[in-house]
CSV table of C-alpha atoms and ligand atoms in Angstrom, one decimal:
chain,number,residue,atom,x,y,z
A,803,UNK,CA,115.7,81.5,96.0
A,804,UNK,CA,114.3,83.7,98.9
A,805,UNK,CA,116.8,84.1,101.9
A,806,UNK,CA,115.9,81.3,104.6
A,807,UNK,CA,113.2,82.0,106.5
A,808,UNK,CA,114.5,84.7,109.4
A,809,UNK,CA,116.2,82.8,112.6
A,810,UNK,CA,113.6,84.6,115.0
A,811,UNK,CA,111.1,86.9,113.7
A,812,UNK,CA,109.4,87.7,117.3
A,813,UNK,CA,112.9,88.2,118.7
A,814,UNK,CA,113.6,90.6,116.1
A,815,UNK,CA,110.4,92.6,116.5
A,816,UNK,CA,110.7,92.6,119.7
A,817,UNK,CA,114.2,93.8,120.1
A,818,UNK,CA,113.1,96.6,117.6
A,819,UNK,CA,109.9,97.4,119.5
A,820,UNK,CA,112.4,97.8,122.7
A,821,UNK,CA,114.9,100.0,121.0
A,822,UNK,CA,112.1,101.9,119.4
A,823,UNK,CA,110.8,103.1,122.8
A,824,UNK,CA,113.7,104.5,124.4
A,825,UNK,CA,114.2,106.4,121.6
A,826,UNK,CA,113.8,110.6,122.1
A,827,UNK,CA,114.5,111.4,118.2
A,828,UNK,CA,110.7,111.0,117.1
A,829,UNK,CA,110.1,113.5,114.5
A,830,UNK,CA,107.4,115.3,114.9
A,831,UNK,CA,103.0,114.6,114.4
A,832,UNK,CA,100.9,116.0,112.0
A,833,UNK,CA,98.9,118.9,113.1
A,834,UNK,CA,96.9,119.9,110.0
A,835,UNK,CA,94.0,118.4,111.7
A,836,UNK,CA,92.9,117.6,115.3
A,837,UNK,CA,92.2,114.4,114.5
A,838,UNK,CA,95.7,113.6,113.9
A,839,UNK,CA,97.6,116.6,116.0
A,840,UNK,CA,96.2,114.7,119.3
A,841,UNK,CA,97.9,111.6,118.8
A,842,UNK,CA,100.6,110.7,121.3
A,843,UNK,CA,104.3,110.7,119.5
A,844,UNK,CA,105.5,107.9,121.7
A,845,UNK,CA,103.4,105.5,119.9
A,846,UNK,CA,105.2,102.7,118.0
A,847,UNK,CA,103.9,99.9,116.7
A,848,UNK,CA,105.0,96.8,114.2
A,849,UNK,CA,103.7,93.7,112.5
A,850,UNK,CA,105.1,91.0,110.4
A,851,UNK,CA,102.7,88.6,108.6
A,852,UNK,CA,104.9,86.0,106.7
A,853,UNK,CA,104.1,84.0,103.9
A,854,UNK,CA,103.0,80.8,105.8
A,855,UNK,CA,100.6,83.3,107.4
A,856,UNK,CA,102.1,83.7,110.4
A,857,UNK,CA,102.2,87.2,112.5
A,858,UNK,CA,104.8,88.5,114.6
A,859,UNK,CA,103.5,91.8,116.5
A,860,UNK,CA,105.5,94.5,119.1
A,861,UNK,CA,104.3,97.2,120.8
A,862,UNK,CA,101.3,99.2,119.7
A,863,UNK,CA,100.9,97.0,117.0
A,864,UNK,CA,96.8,96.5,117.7
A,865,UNK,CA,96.3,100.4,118.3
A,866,UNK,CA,94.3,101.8,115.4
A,867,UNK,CA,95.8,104.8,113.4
A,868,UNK,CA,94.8,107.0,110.1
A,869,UNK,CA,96.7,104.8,107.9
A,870,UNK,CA,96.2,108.3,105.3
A,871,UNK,CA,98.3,107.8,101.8
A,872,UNK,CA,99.0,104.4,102.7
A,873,UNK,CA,95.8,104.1,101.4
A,874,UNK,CA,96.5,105.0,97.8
A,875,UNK,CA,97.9,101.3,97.7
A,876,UNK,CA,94.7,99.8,97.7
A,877,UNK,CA,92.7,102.3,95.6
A,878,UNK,CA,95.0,102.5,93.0
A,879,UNK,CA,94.5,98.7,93.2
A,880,UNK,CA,90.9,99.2,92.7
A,881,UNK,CA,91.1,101.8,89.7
A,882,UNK,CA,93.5,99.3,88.4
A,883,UNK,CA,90.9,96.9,88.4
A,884,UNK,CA,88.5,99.2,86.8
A,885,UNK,CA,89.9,100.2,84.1
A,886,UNK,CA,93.4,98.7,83.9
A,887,UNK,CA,96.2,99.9,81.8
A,888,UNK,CA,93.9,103.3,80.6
A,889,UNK,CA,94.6,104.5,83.9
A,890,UNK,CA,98.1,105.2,82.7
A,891,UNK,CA,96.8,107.5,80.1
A,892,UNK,CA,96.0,110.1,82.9
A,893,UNK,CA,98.5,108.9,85.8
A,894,UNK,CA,102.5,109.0,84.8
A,895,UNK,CA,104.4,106.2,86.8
A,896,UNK,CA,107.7,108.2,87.5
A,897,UNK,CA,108.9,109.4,90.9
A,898,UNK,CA,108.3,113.0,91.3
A,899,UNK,CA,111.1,114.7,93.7
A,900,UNK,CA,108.8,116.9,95.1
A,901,UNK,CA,105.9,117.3,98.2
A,902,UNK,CA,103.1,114.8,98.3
A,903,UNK,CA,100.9,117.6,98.0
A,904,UNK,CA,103.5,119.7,95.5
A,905,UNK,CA,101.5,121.4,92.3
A,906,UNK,CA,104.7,122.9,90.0
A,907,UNK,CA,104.8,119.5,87.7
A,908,UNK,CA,101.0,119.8,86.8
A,909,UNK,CA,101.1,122.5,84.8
A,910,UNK,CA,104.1,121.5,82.7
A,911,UNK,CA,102.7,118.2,82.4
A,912,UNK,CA,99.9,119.1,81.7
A,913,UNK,CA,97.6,118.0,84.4
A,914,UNK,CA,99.0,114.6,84.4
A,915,UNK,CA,100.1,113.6,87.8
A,916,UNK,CA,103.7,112.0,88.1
A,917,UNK,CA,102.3,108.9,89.7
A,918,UNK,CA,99.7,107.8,91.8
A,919,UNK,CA,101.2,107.7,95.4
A,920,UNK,CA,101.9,111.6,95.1
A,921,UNK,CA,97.8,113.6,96.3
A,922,UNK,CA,97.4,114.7,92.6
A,923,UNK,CA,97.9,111.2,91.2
A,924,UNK,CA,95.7,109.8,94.3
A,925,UNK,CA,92.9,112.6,93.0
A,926,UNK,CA,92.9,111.2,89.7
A,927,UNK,CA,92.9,107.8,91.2
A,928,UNK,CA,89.7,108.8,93.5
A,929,UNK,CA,87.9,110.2,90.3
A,930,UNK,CA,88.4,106.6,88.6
A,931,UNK,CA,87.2,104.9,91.5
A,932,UNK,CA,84.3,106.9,91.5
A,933,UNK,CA,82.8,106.3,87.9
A,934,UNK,CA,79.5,104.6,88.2
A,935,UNK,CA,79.4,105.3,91.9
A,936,UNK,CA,77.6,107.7,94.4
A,937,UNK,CA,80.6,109.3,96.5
A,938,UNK,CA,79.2,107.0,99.3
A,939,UNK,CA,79.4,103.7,97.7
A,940,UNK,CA,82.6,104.3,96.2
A,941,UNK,CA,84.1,105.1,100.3
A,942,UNK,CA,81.9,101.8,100.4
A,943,UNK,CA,83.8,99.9,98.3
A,944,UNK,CA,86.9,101.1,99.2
A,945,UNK,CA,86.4,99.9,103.3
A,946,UNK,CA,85.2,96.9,101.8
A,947,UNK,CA,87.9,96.1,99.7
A,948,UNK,CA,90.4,96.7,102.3
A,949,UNK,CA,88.0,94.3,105.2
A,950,UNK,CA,88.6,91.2,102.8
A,951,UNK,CA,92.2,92.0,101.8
A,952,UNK,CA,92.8,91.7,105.7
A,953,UNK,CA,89.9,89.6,106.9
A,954,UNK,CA,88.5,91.5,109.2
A,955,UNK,CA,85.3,93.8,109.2
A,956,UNK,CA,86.4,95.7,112.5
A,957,UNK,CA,88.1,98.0,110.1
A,958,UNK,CA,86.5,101.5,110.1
A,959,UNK,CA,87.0,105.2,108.6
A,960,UNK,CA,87.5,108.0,111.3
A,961,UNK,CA,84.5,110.1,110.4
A,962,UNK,CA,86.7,113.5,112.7
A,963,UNK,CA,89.7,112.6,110.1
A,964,UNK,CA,88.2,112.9,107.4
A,965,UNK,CA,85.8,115.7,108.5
A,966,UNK,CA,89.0,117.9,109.1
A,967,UNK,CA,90.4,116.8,105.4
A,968,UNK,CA,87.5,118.5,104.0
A,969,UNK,CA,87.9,121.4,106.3
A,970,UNK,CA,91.4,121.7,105.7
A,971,UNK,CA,92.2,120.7,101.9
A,972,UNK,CA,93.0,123.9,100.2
A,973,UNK,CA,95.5,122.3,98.8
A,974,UNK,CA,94.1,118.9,97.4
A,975,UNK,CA,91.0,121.1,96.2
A,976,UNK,CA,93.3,123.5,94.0
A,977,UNK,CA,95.2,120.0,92.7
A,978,UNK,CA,91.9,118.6,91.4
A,979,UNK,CA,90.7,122.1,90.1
A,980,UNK,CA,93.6,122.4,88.3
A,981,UNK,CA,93.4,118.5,87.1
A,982,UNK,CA,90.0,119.5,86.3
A,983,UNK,CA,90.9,122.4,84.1
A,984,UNK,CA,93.1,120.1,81.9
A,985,UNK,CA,90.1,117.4,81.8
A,986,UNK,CA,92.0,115.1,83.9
A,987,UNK,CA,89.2,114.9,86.5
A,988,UNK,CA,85.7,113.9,85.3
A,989,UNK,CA,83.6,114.1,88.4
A,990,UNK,CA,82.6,117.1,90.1
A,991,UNK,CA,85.8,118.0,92.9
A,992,UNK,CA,83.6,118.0,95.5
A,993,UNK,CA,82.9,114.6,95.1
A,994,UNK,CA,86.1,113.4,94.1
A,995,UNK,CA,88.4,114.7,97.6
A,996,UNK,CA,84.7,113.0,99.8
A,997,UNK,CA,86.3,109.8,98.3
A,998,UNK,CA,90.1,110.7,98.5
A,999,UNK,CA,89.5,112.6,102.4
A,1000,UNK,CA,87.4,109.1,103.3
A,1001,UNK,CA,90.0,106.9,102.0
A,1002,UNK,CA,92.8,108.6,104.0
A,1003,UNK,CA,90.6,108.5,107.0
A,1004,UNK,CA,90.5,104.9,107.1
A,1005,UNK,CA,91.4,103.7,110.7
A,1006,UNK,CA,93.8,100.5,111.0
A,1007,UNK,CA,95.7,98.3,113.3
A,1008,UNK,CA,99.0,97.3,112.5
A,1009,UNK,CA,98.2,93.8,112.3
A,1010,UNK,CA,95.3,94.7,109.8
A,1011,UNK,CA,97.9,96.7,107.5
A,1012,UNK,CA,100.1,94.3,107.3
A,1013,UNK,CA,97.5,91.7,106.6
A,1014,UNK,CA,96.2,93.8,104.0
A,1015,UNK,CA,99.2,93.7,102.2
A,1016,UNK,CA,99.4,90.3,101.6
A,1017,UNK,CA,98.2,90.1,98.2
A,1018,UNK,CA,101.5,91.8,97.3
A,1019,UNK,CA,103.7,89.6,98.6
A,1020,UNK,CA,101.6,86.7,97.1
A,1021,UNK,CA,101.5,87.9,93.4
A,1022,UNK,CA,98.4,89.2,93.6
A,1023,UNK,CA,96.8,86.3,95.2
A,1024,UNK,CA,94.2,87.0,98.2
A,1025,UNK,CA,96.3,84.4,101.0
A,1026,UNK,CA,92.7,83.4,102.4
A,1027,UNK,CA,90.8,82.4,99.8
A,1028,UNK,CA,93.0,81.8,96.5
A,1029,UNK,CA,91.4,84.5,94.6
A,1030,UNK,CA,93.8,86.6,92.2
A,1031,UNK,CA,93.0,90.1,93.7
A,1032,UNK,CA,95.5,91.5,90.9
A,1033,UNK,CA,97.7,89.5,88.4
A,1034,UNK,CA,101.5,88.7,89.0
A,1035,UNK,CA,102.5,91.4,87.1
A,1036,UNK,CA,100.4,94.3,88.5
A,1037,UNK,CA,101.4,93.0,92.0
A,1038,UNK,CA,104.9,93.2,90.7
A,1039,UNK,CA,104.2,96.6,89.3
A,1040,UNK,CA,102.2,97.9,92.4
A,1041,UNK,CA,105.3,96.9,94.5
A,1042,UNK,CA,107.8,98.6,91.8
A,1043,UNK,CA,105.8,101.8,92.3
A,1044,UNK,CA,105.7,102.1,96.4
A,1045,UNK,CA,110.2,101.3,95.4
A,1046,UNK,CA,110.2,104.3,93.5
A,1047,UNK,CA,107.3,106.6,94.9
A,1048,UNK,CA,106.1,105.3,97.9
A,1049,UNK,CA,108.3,108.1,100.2
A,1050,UNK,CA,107.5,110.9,98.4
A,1051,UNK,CA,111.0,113.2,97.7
A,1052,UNK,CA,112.6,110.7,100.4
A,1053,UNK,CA,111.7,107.8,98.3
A,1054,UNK,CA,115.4,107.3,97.6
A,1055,UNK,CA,116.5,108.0,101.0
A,1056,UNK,CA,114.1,104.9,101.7
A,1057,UNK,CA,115.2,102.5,99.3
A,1058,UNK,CA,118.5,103.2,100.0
A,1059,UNK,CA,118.5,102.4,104.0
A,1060,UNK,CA,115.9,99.9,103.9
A,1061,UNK,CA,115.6,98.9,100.2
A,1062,UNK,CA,112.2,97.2,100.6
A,1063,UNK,CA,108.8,98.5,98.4
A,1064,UNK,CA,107.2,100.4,101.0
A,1065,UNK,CA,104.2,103.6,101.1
A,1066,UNK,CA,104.0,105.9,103.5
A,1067,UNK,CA,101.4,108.1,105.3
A,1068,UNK,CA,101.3,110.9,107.5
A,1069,UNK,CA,99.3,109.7,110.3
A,1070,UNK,CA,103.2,107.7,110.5
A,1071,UNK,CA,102.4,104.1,109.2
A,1072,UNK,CA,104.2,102.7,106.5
A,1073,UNK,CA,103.3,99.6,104.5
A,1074,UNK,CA,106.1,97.4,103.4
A,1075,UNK,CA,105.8,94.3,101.0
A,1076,UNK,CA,108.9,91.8,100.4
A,1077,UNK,CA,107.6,89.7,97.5
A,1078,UNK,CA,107.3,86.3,98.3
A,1079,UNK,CA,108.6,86.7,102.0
A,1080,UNK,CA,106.4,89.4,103.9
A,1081,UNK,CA,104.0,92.3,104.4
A,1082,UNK,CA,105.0,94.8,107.1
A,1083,UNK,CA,103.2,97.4,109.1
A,1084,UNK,CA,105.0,99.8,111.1
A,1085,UNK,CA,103.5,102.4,113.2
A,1086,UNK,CA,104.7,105.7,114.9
A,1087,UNK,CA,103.5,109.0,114.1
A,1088,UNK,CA,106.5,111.4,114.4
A,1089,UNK,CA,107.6,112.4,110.8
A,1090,UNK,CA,110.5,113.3,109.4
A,1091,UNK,CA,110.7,117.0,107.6
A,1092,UNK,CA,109.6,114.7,103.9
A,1093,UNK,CA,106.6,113.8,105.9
A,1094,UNK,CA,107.2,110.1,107.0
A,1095,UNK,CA,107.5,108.3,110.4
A,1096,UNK,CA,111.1,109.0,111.6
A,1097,UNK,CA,111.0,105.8,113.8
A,1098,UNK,CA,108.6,103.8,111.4
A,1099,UNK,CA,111.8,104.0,108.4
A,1100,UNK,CA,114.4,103.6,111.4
A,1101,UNK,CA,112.7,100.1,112.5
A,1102,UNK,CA,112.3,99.0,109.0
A,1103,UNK,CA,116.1,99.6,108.4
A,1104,UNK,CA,116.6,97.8,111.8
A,1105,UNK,CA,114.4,94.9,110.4
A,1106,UNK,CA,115.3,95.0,106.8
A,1107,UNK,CA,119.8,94.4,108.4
A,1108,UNK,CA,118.2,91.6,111.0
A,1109,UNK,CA,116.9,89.9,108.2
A,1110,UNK,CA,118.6,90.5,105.3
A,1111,UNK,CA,115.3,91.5,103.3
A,1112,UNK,CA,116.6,94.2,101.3
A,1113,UNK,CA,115.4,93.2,97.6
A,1114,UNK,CA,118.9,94.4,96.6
A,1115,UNK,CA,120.6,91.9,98.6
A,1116,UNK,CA,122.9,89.1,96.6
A,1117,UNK,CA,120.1,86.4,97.2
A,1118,UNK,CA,122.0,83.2,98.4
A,1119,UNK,CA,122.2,80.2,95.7
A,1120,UNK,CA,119.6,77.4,96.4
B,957,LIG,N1,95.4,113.5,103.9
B,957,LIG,C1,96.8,113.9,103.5
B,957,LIG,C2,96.7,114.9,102.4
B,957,LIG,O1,96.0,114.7,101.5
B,957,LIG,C3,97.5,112.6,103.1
B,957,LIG,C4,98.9,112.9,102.8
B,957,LIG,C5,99.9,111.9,103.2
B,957,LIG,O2,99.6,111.0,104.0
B,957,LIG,N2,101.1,112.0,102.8
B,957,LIG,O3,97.4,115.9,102.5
């Protein structure tokens, strides 16, 4: 049985919203990129969509940001739904210890990226996506897919973001080079990081995050129209891997403060799903030294004691 419904959801958002504010501890904001170094730190911004499709919103909650990896949620989703299960075959499902954007496991591993919330496991994921596509339809599909998942076509990619990607991705270049070298990439790299720099350069609200989510607190079922997006299970197993490798090397840190499946991005939104119950956004773009939002993992912790949503909480009986 899922915990009863939370006393006051808008209370609680609110009180964190207020507590979030006077805070002076805010990590610090990307500045790989203009496009994300402007941003103003004392941003912070949270949404709650329930399971009888309410929303409870605070603060900058209707601000748009670069929701960056958050985004490998939904195209792993999408490559998923391409070519199912083979996709294991190239992306490992184990969390990784290291950097997002670390390179010493490929070469052991012989180009087969831990998992696919880590850049070299999104690459591969961006290369599967890709199949049958021009680079622009697959970005296509991508902004599509993530319009219907939260019902609503104002959703856009940041053209500047992902602009400076491209200018700036020595890194993610040498990852699918490397990839490439081991035949785990089967499009040309160029092509492959236009998807993956495009997808991280999608620009959301978060009310549209969190309603984006919703499929994974449904079992896979879109909340608006009825339509399995994904199966039980792979919602269960999409969920199991933003537990174990949605923070990066502070994954653990993660589950164990807040202890809800959750995927992080360095524009400083996180995406948290608690099956059956809710799909969170949190916004602020100060990150920690693991490279996600100091205040956005503070408020879930807040959120996840006010409302006893830890999945590792002793449920109570009927
Ligand atoms: N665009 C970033 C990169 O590829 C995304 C990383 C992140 O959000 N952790 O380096």
């Amino acid at each position: 049985m899922p915990v009863t419904a939370a006393p006051d959801l808008q209370a609680i958002v609110d009180r964190i919203a207020g507590e979030m504010a006077a805070r002076e501890d805010r990590g610090k904001v990307a500045d790989y990129i203009p496009g994300l170094a402007r941003v103003d730190p004392r941003h912070f911004g949270i949404a709650v969509t329930t399971h009888d499709g309410k929303v409870h919103a605070a603060g900058d909650a209707d601000i748009a940001f670069s929701i960056q990896s958050v985004s490998k949620v939904f195209a792993l989703t999408i490559a998923l739904g391409k070519v199912g299960d083979a996709l294991w075959k190239r992306v490992g499902r184990e969390p990784s210890g290291n950097a997002f954007n670390s390179i010493v496991q490929l070469e052991a591993e012989h180009g087969i990226p831990r998992n696919p919330f880590i850049n070299a496991g999104a690459i591969v994921v961006s290369d599967v996506v890709l199949a049958g596509h021009e680079p622009k339809e697959a970005i296509g599909e991508i902004l599509r897919f993530v319009r219907d998942l939260a019902g609503d076509d104002g959703i856009g990619i940041d053209d500047e973001v992902a602009k400076g990607e491209a200018e700036t991705g020595f890194r993610n270049t040498a990852l699918a080079n490397y990839m490439r070298s081991f035949g785990n990439i089967d499009h040309p790299v160029d092509q492959v990081l236009g998807v993956y720099f495009h997808q991280c350069a999608l620009a959301m609200t978060c009310r549209q995050l969190a309603r984006a989510g919703r499929f994974l607190m449904h079992e896979g079922q879109h909340p608006d129209t009825g339509f399995n997006i994904v199966s039980p299970m792979r919602a269960r197993r999409i969920n199991a891997l933003m537990m174990l490798c949605g923070h990066y090397d502070g994954s653990g840190e993660f589950a164990f403060r807040v202890g809800i499946p959750g995927k992080s991005g360095v524009g400083g939104g996180i995406l948290c799903v608690v099956p059956g119950i809710a799909s969170i956004a949190v916004w602020s773009p100060g990150l920690n030294e693991r490279g996600n939002s100091t205040l956005g993992s503070l408020a879930l912790e807040r959120l996840a004691a006010a409302t006893g949503w830890s999945i590792f909480n002793q449920r109570e009986p009927g």
